[in-house]
Each structure stands twice: as structure tokens, then as C-alpha cells.
Short mmCIF file of C-alpha atoms and ligand atoms in Angstrom, two decimals:
data_model
loop_
_atom_site.label_atom_id
_atom_site.label_comp_id
_atom_site.label_asym_id
_atom_site.label_seq_id
_atom_site.Cartn_x
_atom_site.Cartn_y
_atom_site.Cartn_z
CA MET A 1 -8.71 -150.63 -35.33
CA PRO A 2 -8.24 -146.92 -35.75
CA GLY A 3 -10.20 -144.54 -37.74
CA PHE A 4 -7.05 -142.73 -38.73
CA GLU A 5 -6.53 -145.45 -41.31
CA ARG A 6 -9.42 -143.97 -43.19
CA PHE A 7 -8.87 -140.30 -43.46
CA ASP A 8 -10.01 -139.01 -46.86
CA HIS A 9 -11.67 -135.92 -48.50
CA GLU A 10 -14.50 -136.00 -45.97
CA GLU A 11 -12.29 -134.88 -43.11
CA GLN A 12 -10.60 -132.39 -45.38
CA LYS A 13 -13.97 -130.96 -46.30
CA GLN A 14 -15.15 -130.65 -42.69
CA ILE A 15 -11.87 -128.88 -41.67
CA GLN A 16 -12.25 -126.54 -44.64
CA GLU A 17 -15.77 -125.55 -43.60
CA VAL A 18 -14.23 -124.40 -40.17
CA MET A 19 -11.34 -122.61 -41.78
CA ASP A 20 -13.73 -120.75 -44.14
CA THR A 21 -15.02 -118.84 -41.18
CA GLY A 22 -11.75 -119.10 -38.94
CA ILE A 23 -13.90 -119.67 -35.90
CA LEU A 24 -12.16 -122.49 -34.10
CA MET A 25 -14.07 -121.87 -30.80
CA ARG A 26 -17.16 -123.92 -30.19
CA TYR A 27 -19.08 -121.26 -28.27
CA ASN A 28 -20.15 -117.67 -29.29
CA PHE A 29 -18.88 -115.60 -32.29
CA GLU A 30 -22.43 -115.88 -33.80
CA ALA A 31 -21.87 -113.02 -36.23
CA LEU A 32 -18.84 -114.56 -37.76
CA ARG A 33 -19.43 -118.25 -37.89
CA LYS A 34 -21.97 -118.52 -40.73
CA ASN A 35 -24.01 -120.77 -38.41
CA ARG A 36 -21.36 -123.49 -38.39
CA TRP A 37 -21.44 -125.36 -35.13
CA LYS A 38 -19.26 -128.49 -35.52
CA ALA A 39 -19.01 -129.54 -31.77
CA LYS A 40 -22.85 -129.08 -31.39
CA GLU A 41 -23.55 -131.01 -34.55
CA LEU A 42 -21.35 -133.84 -33.49
CA GLU A 43 -22.89 -133.97 -30.07
CA GLU A 44 -26.40 -134.25 -31.75
CA LYS A 45 -25.15 -136.88 -34.18
CA ILE A 46 -23.68 -138.97 -31.42
CA SER A 47 -26.82 -138.63 -29.17
CA LYS A 48 -28.99 -139.77 -32.12
CA SER A 49 -26.94 -142.65 -33.31
CA LEU A 50 -26.25 -144.10 -29.73
CA ARG A 51 -29.89 -143.36 -28.73
CA VAL A 52 -28.90 -141.37 -25.57
CA ASN A 53 -30.48 -138.12 -24.49
CA HIS A 54 -27.28 -136.05 -23.99
CA THR A 55 -23.66 -135.96 -25.26
CA GLN A 56 -21.14 -133.51 -24.07
CA LEU A 57 -17.87 -133.34 -26.02
CA THR A 58 -14.55 -132.75 -24.20
CA SER A 59 -10.92 -132.27 -25.03
CA SER A 60 -10.02 -136.02 -24.32
CA GLY A 61 -11.36 -139.25 -22.99
CA THR A 62 -9.44 -138.47 -19.80
CA THR A 63 -11.23 -135.09 -19.26
CA ALA A 64 -14.48 -136.84 -20.16
CA LEU A 65 -13.89 -139.20 -17.23
CA ILE A 66 -13.05 -136.50 -14.90
CA THR A 67 -16.09 -134.58 -15.86
CA ALA A 68 -18.38 -137.62 -15.58
CA LEU A 69 -17.07 -138.31 -12.05
CA ARG A 70 -17.61 -134.70 -10.93
CA SER A 71 -21.01 -134.66 -12.54
CA LEU A 72 -22.16 -137.42 -10.03
CA GLY A 73 -20.64 -135.37 -7.22
CA ILE A 74 -17.71 -137.76 -6.69
CA GLY A 75 -14.78 -136.11 -4.95
CA ALA A 76 -12.80 -136.04 -1.72
CA GLY A 77 -12.48 -139.44 -0.05
CA ASP A 78 -15.00 -141.24 -2.14
CA GLU A 79 -13.98 -144.70 -3.41
CA VAL A 80 -14.45 -145.67 -7.09
CA ILE A 81 -13.91 -149.29 -8.06
CA MET A 82 -11.87 -149.76 -11.35
CA PRO A 83 -10.31 -152.85 -13.00
CA SER A 84 -6.63 -153.98 -12.87
CA PHE A 85 -6.57 -154.08 -16.60
CA THR A 86 -7.48 -150.67 -18.22
CA PHE A 87 -5.63 -147.57 -19.37
CA VAL A 88 -3.95 -145.38 -16.89
CA ALA A 89 -6.46 -142.64 -17.45
CA SER A 90 -9.06 -144.52 -15.20
CA PHE A 91 -6.79 -144.10 -12.28
CA GLU A 92 -5.63 -140.65 -13.07
CA ALA A 93 -9.17 -139.36 -13.45
CA ILE A 94 -10.41 -140.79 -10.18
CA LEU A 95 -7.25 -139.52 -8.34
CA PHE A 96 -7.70 -136.07 -9.83
CA THR A 97 -11.14 -135.58 -8.35
CA GLY A 98 -9.81 -136.29 -4.84
CA ALA A 99 -11.35 -139.56 -4.73
CA ILE A 100 -9.71 -142.98 -4.13
CA PRO A 101 -9.08 -145.49 -6.98
CA VAL A 102 -9.84 -148.98 -5.66
CA ILE A 103 -8.52 -151.66 -8.02
CA ALA A 104 -10.47 -154.83 -8.38
CA ASP A 105 -9.52 -157.99 -10.42
CA ILE A 106 -10.58 -158.81 -13.88
CA ASP A 107 -11.88 -162.22 -15.12
CA ASP A 108 -11.68 -163.92 -18.45
CA SER A 109 -13.87 -161.28 -20.05
CA LEU A 110 -10.79 -159.16 -19.46
CA THR A 111 -12.92 -156.67 -17.71
CA LEU A 112 -14.10 -156.05 -14.07
CA CYS A 113 -14.87 -159.32 -12.26
CA PRO A 114 -18.26 -158.93 -10.48
CA THR A 115 -17.22 -161.13 -7.56
CA SER A 116 -13.99 -159.08 -6.98
CA THR A 117 -16.01 -155.84 -7.37
CA GLU A 118 -18.40 -156.78 -4.72
CA LYS A 119 -15.65 -157.71 -2.30
CA ALA A 120 -14.11 -154.33 -2.89
CA ILE A 121 -17.11 -152.32 -1.74
CA SER A 122 -16.67 -150.33 1.54
CA PRO A 123 -18.81 -147.70 3.27
CA ARG A 124 -16.92 -145.08 1.25
CA THR A 125 -17.62 -146.59 -2.20
CA LYS A 126 -19.63 -144.32 -4.51
CA ALA A 127 -19.27 -145.81 -7.88
CA ILE A 128 -18.19 -148.79 -9.97
CA MET A 129 -16.32 -147.97 -13.11
CA PRO A 130 -16.15 -150.88 -15.58
CA VAL A 131 -13.85 -150.40 -18.55
CA HIS A 132 -15.00 -152.02 -21.82
CA MET A 133 -11.51 -152.98 -22.93
CA CYS A 134 -10.45 -153.64 -26.49
CA GLY A 135 -13.94 -153.07 -27.99
CA ALA A 136 -15.99 -155.38 -25.87
CA MET A 137 -18.23 -155.17 -22.86
CA ALA A 138 -17.99 -155.75 -19.17
CA GLU A 139 -20.61 -157.93 -17.42
CA LEU A 140 -23.02 -155.03 -17.29
CA ASP A 141 -26.12 -157.01 -15.98
CA LYS A 142 -24.13 -158.34 -12.99
CA LEU A 143 -22.37 -155.01 -12.31
CA SER A 144 -25.58 -152.99 -12.57
CA LYS A 145 -27.22 -155.34 -10.19
CA ILE A 146 -24.39 -154.91 -7.73
CA ALA A 147 -24.42 -151.14 -8.08
CA LYS A 148 -28.27 -151.08 -7.49
CA LYS A 149 -27.94 -153.39 -4.46
CA HIS A 150 -25.43 -151.17 -2.76
CA GLY A 151 -26.72 -147.80 -3.96
CA LEU A 152 -23.70 -147.03 -6.17
CA TYR A 153 -23.31 -145.29 -9.44
CA LEU A 154 -22.29 -147.08 -12.53
CA ILE A 155 -19.82 -145.18 -14.72
CA GLU A 156 -18.98 -146.85 -18.09
CA ASP A 157 -15.53 -146.28 -19.49
CA ALA A 158 -16.42 -146.97 -23.16
CA CYS A 159 -13.34 -145.11 -24.51
CA GLN A 160 -12.12 -148.18 -26.38
CA ALA A 161 -15.71 -149.28 -27.43
CA SER A 162 -17.39 -146.71 -29.53
CA GLY A 163 -20.35 -148.29 -31.34
CA ALA A 164 -20.24 -151.51 -29.36
CA THR A 165 -23.50 -152.72 -27.76
CA TYR A 166 -24.66 -155.00 -24.86
CA LYS A 167 -27.98 -156.64 -25.42
CA GLY A 168 -28.93 -154.04 -28.08
CA GLU A 169 -27.99 -150.92 -26.10
CA PHE A 170 -24.80 -149.02 -26.86
CA LEU A 171 -21.91 -149.14 -24.39
CA GLY A 172 -21.61 -145.83 -22.53
CA THR A 173 -25.41 -145.29 -22.47
CA ILE A 174 -26.34 -148.07 -20.04
CA GLY A 175 -24.80 -146.74 -16.70
CA ASP A 176 -25.54 -143.47 -14.98
CA VAL A 177 -22.95 -141.82 -17.17
CA GLY A 178 -20.53 -143.14 -19.85
CA CYS A 179 -17.37 -141.92 -21.63
CA LEU A 180 -15.92 -142.12 -25.07
CA SER A 181 -12.48 -141.30 -26.33
CA PHE A 182 -11.61 -139.89 -29.74
CA ASP A 183 -7.83 -139.84 -29.29
CA PHE A 184 -5.62 -140.64 -32.28
CA VAL A 185 -5.72 -144.44 -31.90
CA LYS A 186 -9.28 -144.99 -30.99
CA THR A 187 -12.01 -146.47 -33.25
CA VAL A 188 -13.25 -143.03 -34.10
CA THR A 189 -10.68 -140.16 -33.81
CA CYS A 190 -10.83 -136.33 -33.67
CA GLY A 191 -6.98 -136.20 -33.26
CA GLU A 192 -7.74 -135.61 -29.53
CA GLY A 193 -11.36 -135.60 -27.99
CA GLY A 194 -13.78 -137.34 -25.73
CA ALA A 195 -17.52 -137.42 -24.84
CA VAL A 196 -19.70 -137.82 -21.80
CA LEU A 197 -22.97 -139.57 -22.41
CA SER A 198 -26.00 -139.51 -20.09
CA ASN A 199 -29.73 -139.75 -20.14
CA ASP A 200 -29.97 -137.47 -17.07
CA ALA A 201 -30.56 -133.69 -17.82
CA ASP A 202 -28.93 -132.60 -14.57
CA VAL A 203 -25.86 -134.67 -15.17
CA TYR A 204 -25.56 -133.31 -18.65
CA GLN A 205 -26.02 -129.68 -17.47
CA TYR A 206 -23.22 -130.11 -14.96
CA CYS A 207 -20.87 -131.55 -17.63
CA GLU A 208 -21.72 -128.77 -20.11
CA GLN A 209 -20.86 -126.21 -17.57
CA TYR A 210 -17.92 -127.93 -15.83
CA ALA A 211 -16.14 -128.52 -19.08
CA ASP A 212 -16.20 -124.79 -19.83
CA HIS A 213 -15.02 -122.96 -16.70
CA GLY A 214 -18.58 -123.27 -15.23
CA HIS A 215 -20.20 -121.09 -17.82
CA ASP A 216 -24.03 -121.23 -17.90
CA HIS A 217 -24.03 -120.64 -21.71
CA ILE A 218 -27.12 -118.45 -21.36
CA GLY A 219 -27.39 -115.56 -23.85
CA ASN A 220 -24.69 -114.64 -26.39
CA ASN A 221 -22.32 -112.50 -24.33
CA ARG A 222 -19.76 -114.78 -22.77
CA GLY A 223 -18.48 -112.08 -20.51
CA ALA A 224 -21.86 -111.66 -18.91
CA GLU A 225 -22.62 -115.30 -18.18
CA ASP A 226 -23.00 -116.63 -14.67
CA HIS A 227 -21.01 -119.62 -13.31
CA PRO A 228 -23.29 -122.07 -11.48
CA VAL A 229 -20.27 -124.35 -10.84
CA VAL A 230 -16.50 -124.26 -10.58
CA GLY A 231 -15.13 -125.78 -13.78
CA LEU A 232 -12.10 -126.09 -16.00
CA ASN A 233 -11.34 -125.78 -19.60
CA PHE A 234 -12.03 -129.14 -21.10
CA ARG A 235 -13.40 -127.82 -24.37
CA ILE A 236 -13.00 -129.55 -27.76
CA SER A 237 -12.13 -127.24 -30.64
CA GLU A 238 -14.21 -126.85 -33.75
CA LEU A 239 -11.43 -128.30 -35.87
CA HIS A 240 -11.23 -131.44 -33.80
CA ALA A 241 -15.09 -131.76 -33.80
CA ALA A 242 -15.16 -131.30 -37.60
CA ILE A 243 -12.82 -134.30 -37.99
CA GLY A 244 -15.01 -136.24 -35.64
CA LEU A 245 -18.04 -135.47 -37.77
CA ALA A 246 -16.38 -137.10 -40.76
CA GLN A 247 -15.19 -139.99 -38.78
CA TRP A 248 -18.34 -140.65 -36.87
CA GLY A 249 -20.18 -141.04 -40.25
CA LYS A 250 -17.78 -143.88 -41.01
CA LEU A 251 -18.17 -145.80 -37.64
CA GLY A 252 -20.65 -148.35 -38.96
CA GLU A 253 -18.40 -149.18 -41.81
CA PHE A 254 -15.34 -149.44 -39.53
CA ILE A 255 -17.14 -151.87 -37.22
CA GLU A 256 -18.51 -153.90 -40.03
CA LYS A 257 -15.11 -154.38 -41.53
CA GLN A 258 -13.45 -155.17 -38.15
CA ARG A 259 -16.15 -157.80 -37.49
CA ARG A 260 -15.60 -159.50 -40.90
CA ILE A 261 -11.86 -159.75 -40.18
CA LYS A 262 -12.44 -161.04 -36.59
CA THR A 263 -14.98 -163.56 -37.61
CA ARG A 264 -12.81 -164.93 -40.42
CA ILE A 265 -9.71 -165.27 -38.07
CA LYS A 266 -11.82 -166.89 -35.32
CA ASN A 267 -13.25 -169.36 -37.72
CA GLN A 268 -9.88 -170.39 -39.01
CA LEU A 269 -8.58 -170.82 -35.43
CA LYS A 270 -11.57 -172.68 -34.08
CA SER A 271 -10.51 -176.26 -34.91
CA GLN A 272 -7.43 -176.22 -32.72
CA ASN A 273 -7.47 -176.43 -28.83
CA ARG A 274 -4.33 -174.53 -27.97
CA ILE A 275 -6.02 -171.19 -28.00
CA ARG A 276 -9.22 -169.95 -26.30
CA PHE A 277 -10.87 -166.70 -27.08
CA ARG A 278 -11.50 -163.92 -24.59
CA ARG A 279 -15.07 -164.46 -23.13
CA ILE A 280 -17.45 -161.77 -24.44
CA PRO A 281 -20.70 -161.44 -22.46
CA ASP A 282 -22.64 -160.41 -25.70
CA GLU A 283 -20.65 -161.51 -28.70
CA SER A 284 -22.89 -159.78 -31.22
CA GLY A 285 -22.16 -156.43 -29.70
CA ASP A 286 -18.40 -156.47 -29.77
CA ASN A 287 -16.97 -153.60 -31.99
CA ALA A 288 -14.21 -156.02 -32.97
CA SER A 289 -11.35 -153.62 -32.74
CA PHE A 290 -9.16 -156.25 -31.24
CA LEU A 291 -8.83 -160.18 -31.27
CA SER A 292 -7.81 -161.35 -27.82
CA LEU A 293 -6.48 -164.88 -27.48
CA ILE A 294 -5.98 -166.75 -24.24
CA LEU A 295 -3.04 -169.22 -24.43
CA GLU A 296 -2.44 -172.20 -22.20
CA HIS A 297 0.41 -170.62 -20.27
CA GLU A 298 2.65 -167.61 -20.02
CA THR A 299 5.49 -169.04 -22.05
CA ALA A 300 3.07 -169.77 -24.92
CA ALA A 301 1.57 -166.37 -24.78
CA ARG A 302 4.95 -164.55 -24.61
CA ASN A 303 6.22 -166.62 -27.55
CA LEU A 304 3.10 -165.95 -29.57
CA ALA A 305 3.37 -162.19 -29.09
CA GLN A 306 7.04 -162.13 -29.86
CA GLU A 307 6.78 -164.39 -32.95
CA LEU A 308 3.93 -162.25 -34.39
CA ILE A 309 5.84 -159.01 -33.94
CA ASN A 310 8.84 -160.70 -35.61
CA LYS A 311 6.65 -161.36 -38.57
CA GLY A 312 5.51 -157.67 -38.70
CA ILE A 313 2.00 -158.58 -37.15
CA PRO A 314 0.94 -156.15 -34.40
CA ALA A 315 0.41 -157.89 -31.04
CA ALA A 316 0.07 -156.77 -27.49
CA TYR A 317 1.30 -158.63 -24.49
CA TRP A 318 -0.53 -156.71 -21.71
CA PHE A 319 1.30 -158.45 -18.69
CA ASP A 320 4.42 -156.43 -19.51
CA ASN A 321 2.62 -153.22 -20.55
CA ASP A 322 3.31 -150.05 -18.52
CA TRP A 323 0.11 -148.33 -19.53
CA HIS A 324 -2.54 -150.93 -19.30
CA TYR A 325 -1.81 -153.37 -16.52
CA VAL A 326 -1.49 -152.83 -12.78
CA LYS A 327 1.80 -154.78 -12.48
CA LYS A 328 3.92 -151.92 -13.87
CA TRP A 329 1.95 -148.88 -12.47
CA HIS A 330 4.91 -148.02 -10.33
CA HIS A 331 4.09 -144.29 -10.27
CA PHE A 332 0.71 -145.10 -8.81
CA LYS A 333 2.10 -147.57 -6.29
CA ASN A 334 4.55 -144.77 -5.13
CA LEU A 335 1.72 -142.28 -4.41
CA LYS A 336 1.49 -143.20 -0.72
CA ASN A 337 4.88 -141.45 -0.29
CA ASP A 338 4.12 -138.51 -2.57
CA ASN A 339 3.89 -135.51 -0.43
CA LYS A 340 2.35 -133.34 -3.14
CA LEU A 341 -0.95 -135.00 -2.30
CA TYR A 342 -2.79 -133.98 0.86
CA GLN A 343 -1.71 -136.22 3.83
CA GLU A 344 -5.31 -137.26 4.26
CA HIS A 345 -5.65 -138.24 0.69
CA ARG A 346 -2.46 -140.29 0.76
CA ASP A 347 -3.46 -141.96 4.03
CA MET A 348 -6.74 -143.05 2.48
CA LEU A 349 -5.09 -144.77 -0.63
CA PRO A 350 -4.80 -148.40 -0.57
CA ASP A 351 -1.29 -149.78 -0.63
CA TYR A 352 -1.34 -150.88 -4.16
CA ALA A 353 2.25 -152.06 -3.97
CA THR A 354 1.44 -154.88 -1.63
CA GLN A 355 -2.12 -155.56 -2.83
CA ASP A 356 -2.58 -159.09 -4.25
CA PHE A 357 -3.49 -159.09 -7.92
CA SER A 358 -2.59 -162.77 -8.59
CA ALA A 359 -6.03 -163.56 -9.87
CA SER A 360 -5.71 -160.90 -12.55
CA ASP A 361 -2.08 -162.02 -13.21
CA GLN A 362 -3.36 -165.53 -13.77
CA ILE A 363 -5.49 -164.30 -16.64
CA ILE A 364 -3.62 -161.51 -18.17
CA LYS A 365 -0.17 -163.39 -18.38
CA ASN A 366 -1.75 -165.79 -20.88
CA VAL A 367 -3.36 -163.16 -23.07
CA VAL A 368 -2.23 -161.84 -26.41
CA SER A 369 -4.32 -159.25 -28.25
CA ILE A 370 -4.07 -158.34 -31.91
CA PRO A 371 -5.39 -154.84 -33.03
CA LEU A 372 -7.27 -155.44 -36.26
CA SER A 373 -6.49 -153.13 -39.14
CA LEU A 374 -9.09 -151.66 -41.35
CA ASN A 375 -6.46 -152.20 -44.14
CA TRP A 376 -6.36 -155.90 -44.03
CA ASP A 377 -7.93 -157.75 -47.00
CA GLU A 378 -8.86 -161.42 -46.92
CA GLN A 379 -5.44 -162.50 -48.01
CA LYS A 380 -3.75 -160.60 -45.23
CA THR A 381 -6.34 -161.92 -42.81
CA ASP A 382 -5.63 -165.52 -43.86
CA GLU A 383 -1.83 -164.90 -43.41
CA ILE A 384 -2.40 -163.78 -39.85
CA SER A 385 -4.49 -166.82 -39.03
CA ALA A 386 -1.85 -169.11 -40.63
CA ALA A 387 0.89 -167.42 -38.61
CA ILE A 388 -1.06 -167.81 -35.32
CA LEU A 389 -1.63 -171.50 -36.09
CA GLU A 390 2.03 -172.14 -37.09
CA ILE A 391 3.46 -170.45 -33.98
CA THR A 392 1.15 -172.20 -31.59
CA GLN A 393 1.62 -175.65 -33.14
CA GLN A 394 5.47 -175.27 -32.87
CA GLN A 395 5.02 -174.24 -29.27
CA THR A 396 3.10 -177.47 -28.54
CA VAL A 397 5.80 -179.57 -30.14
CA GLU A 398 8.48 -177.88 -28.08
CA LYS A 399 6.61 -178.28 -24.86
C1 PLP B 1 -7.92 -143.99 -24.37
C2 PLP B 1 -8.54 -144.36 -23.16
C3 PLP B 1 -8.90 -143.30 -22.13
C4 PLP B 1 -8.45 -141.89 -22.30
O1 PLP B 1 -8.76 -141.31 -23.38
P1 PLP B 1 -7.77 -140.12 -24.01
O2 PLP B 1 -8.71 -139.59 -25.03
O3 PLP B 1 -6.59 -140.76 -24.51
O4 PLP B 1 -7.59 -139.19 -22.87
C5 PLP B 1 -9.53 -143.76 -21.00
N1 PLP B 1 -9.84 -145.00 -20.83
C6 PLP B 1 -9.55 -146.00 -21.75
C7 PLP B 1 -9.93 -147.33 -21.34
C8 PLP B 1 -8.81 -145.66 -22.90
O5 PLP B 1 -8.44 -146.72 -23.75
#
């Protein structure tokens, strides 16, 4: 799965080029930087390879999400619909802007269920935020249609899906705005980093300013710049961007390797009927960072995850995961009593603690995901398939 498995001389060379000048800041210092602009170069590279007009790098995927939400004018009292299965950053980013996270169910694509999404729309709803979990896409056609019908923005959280596509278009470039993460465990890593993608020049201009204290970036005297918007410091450093440049160049190779591993395992598991695969709306666009299996029942899924881990094979059982699934988001469920929020904001939050997520539970409790390693050769891959088959066969006998 992660690009950190493939650090080599290319990352080192990139870092060295930054250290040669010592200018770690992405803006200004023209006289000293020997025309090295790593962040700008990475932005151009991403825009070109994803065929999107604009890319704004940020310090993380989380700050990319906040920037993206703000760029569409989302804030106080606006509702944003997000899935019950994601990373906590989705919720955090929406809440941070003063908006209201509205959690809808997922379906067997492990992403936002279109029917549940449409049901969650209220007069306050401003945006739908699908999350392309584990390298593969949400039902973008259906969600785009719902967004259009109700006059809502579509914000793509593609933080886990760098390089994945849907019907030939790159994830993150299809909605009004999209976000990538380059944190340490993502497909491409900068150590820490993120990106906002958009085809809209105004959205981009807002992001570019917002992520750097509102600076207009006109001229070459930072102290004399105007500030058209109120912003924050969500900048990426030149060192992080330099690592990203080396990593981004390897994205195609990462995905190809992941796809080879995934196809091999899937073919080896195809003949049995105890395991289904996660439904992927456009199979050919999957970046294949994970293999997600749907077992027949909760006991079988728990058993598979545990037995794989016992054998030293990485496996995630999301139903028990504090970070990724709504069931254990206790800190969010307690927000209705958190007096550090404005009373009005608290009052508008749904009562997540009593909300019914049984439709999501029914799916996620049977799911086991295996993060695919770039280091697995064919032999290792075959061992993993054999382990999955062995564990699930035993389970059948016991049942
Ligand atoms: C990783 C991730 C984020 C946040 O990215 P960071 O760079 O870690 O801040 C947001 N959403 C999803 C779905 C993620 O997986």
C-alpha cells in the first residue's frame, strides 16, 4: 500500500536539492533559492498527471479538506453529508469550519450509499462529501446526480485514492473540489502533506490564499502583500514537497504492482463461495491499495482478521476500529455536551449517539480489509491467498 516502502536515492536527491539552498519555505526568497520551487513543481506535476486545472498543496489531507470546504463558502450552520465509514478527519474538517457533519450510511461499495445520502438532505445541506475508501470509488454518477438535483456541492475525499479513476477520470477531479492526502501511510507520501484539486479558478485562488494566511501572493515582497481573505497557515514545506516529487513519479508503478497482487489473490479466491469482494463501481479504476473481503457473518469476519494477524498478515477489522467507523467515535458523540462549542452549534448537531447506523453495521461487521504491500512477490501473494482459503474453510466446517 504505502509509498514509504519505496524510498530510495530519488527522495534523497530531491531533499538534497532543497538543502543545497537551505530555503525550506515554498514562497519568496527568490534571490537565494536558485530557482528551486519544489511545491510549485509538484502542484504542476499533479495537475498535469490528473488532468485537472489546479492543485493547491497543503500541510495535510485534513487541512486540504478544511481548505476545500471553506473554498466553497461552507461554514456556520451548513450541513455536509459524509459516510459512516471514513477517517475521523472528514468529521473534524466539517466541524472545524462551523458546519454540521451529517453522517449517512454506506452500502456494499463501502462508500456513501446514494439512497441514504438523499434521505439525509435537509434545507441546510450544502454539500455531499463521498470518501473513496481503501483506494476505490464511491458511486459518483449517482451521487453527482443527487447533488445536481438538490443544488449541492460534491466534495471528493480522495485521500486514500491517489491515482484511482472512475470511468476514465481521476478521483478528486470529478466533483466541485477534491482532496488528496500524502501522510506517511498513504499511496504517495510526503511525510505529511495534502492537496486540493479543482477545475475552478476562483476555488483555486481562494485555496491558494486561505492556506497561507490569506496572502495574495502578488509581487515578491511578502510584507507588502494584501490579504483578500482570512486564512491560516496550512502550507507544505519545500522538504515535504521534494519527497512528494520523487514519490509522485513512482505512483504509476505503485498502482501497477498493487493491481497485480490484488488480481492474483482475487483469482485464487474466486472459486469458493464463502467470501464476496467489496463492490467496486468501476473495477478498472481501483488503485488496489487494499483487498476488502465480505464474509458471511460477523464471527467469520472476526475470525479471519484475527487468524491472518496471528499469521503475520496485516488485516483490518473496521467494525472495532476507533478511527474509521462511526461505532467507536465516542468523542464526536459527546460533542452535544461539549461547552467549548457555541451553544448554537451544539444545538444543531444531530444526536449521533442515538442515531441508527444498523444498515452500515450490517455491512461493516462482515468486512475484512488487507492492505497490500509493495514488497510482496508472487510467492508471498500465494501464501496469503492460501491462508485466507484455509481460515475460511475451517470456519465453514466449525459452523
Ligand atoms: C488520511 C485521510 C485523511 C486525512 O489526511 P491526513 O493527511 O492524515 O491529515 C482524510 N480522509 C481520509 C479518508 C483519509 O484516509
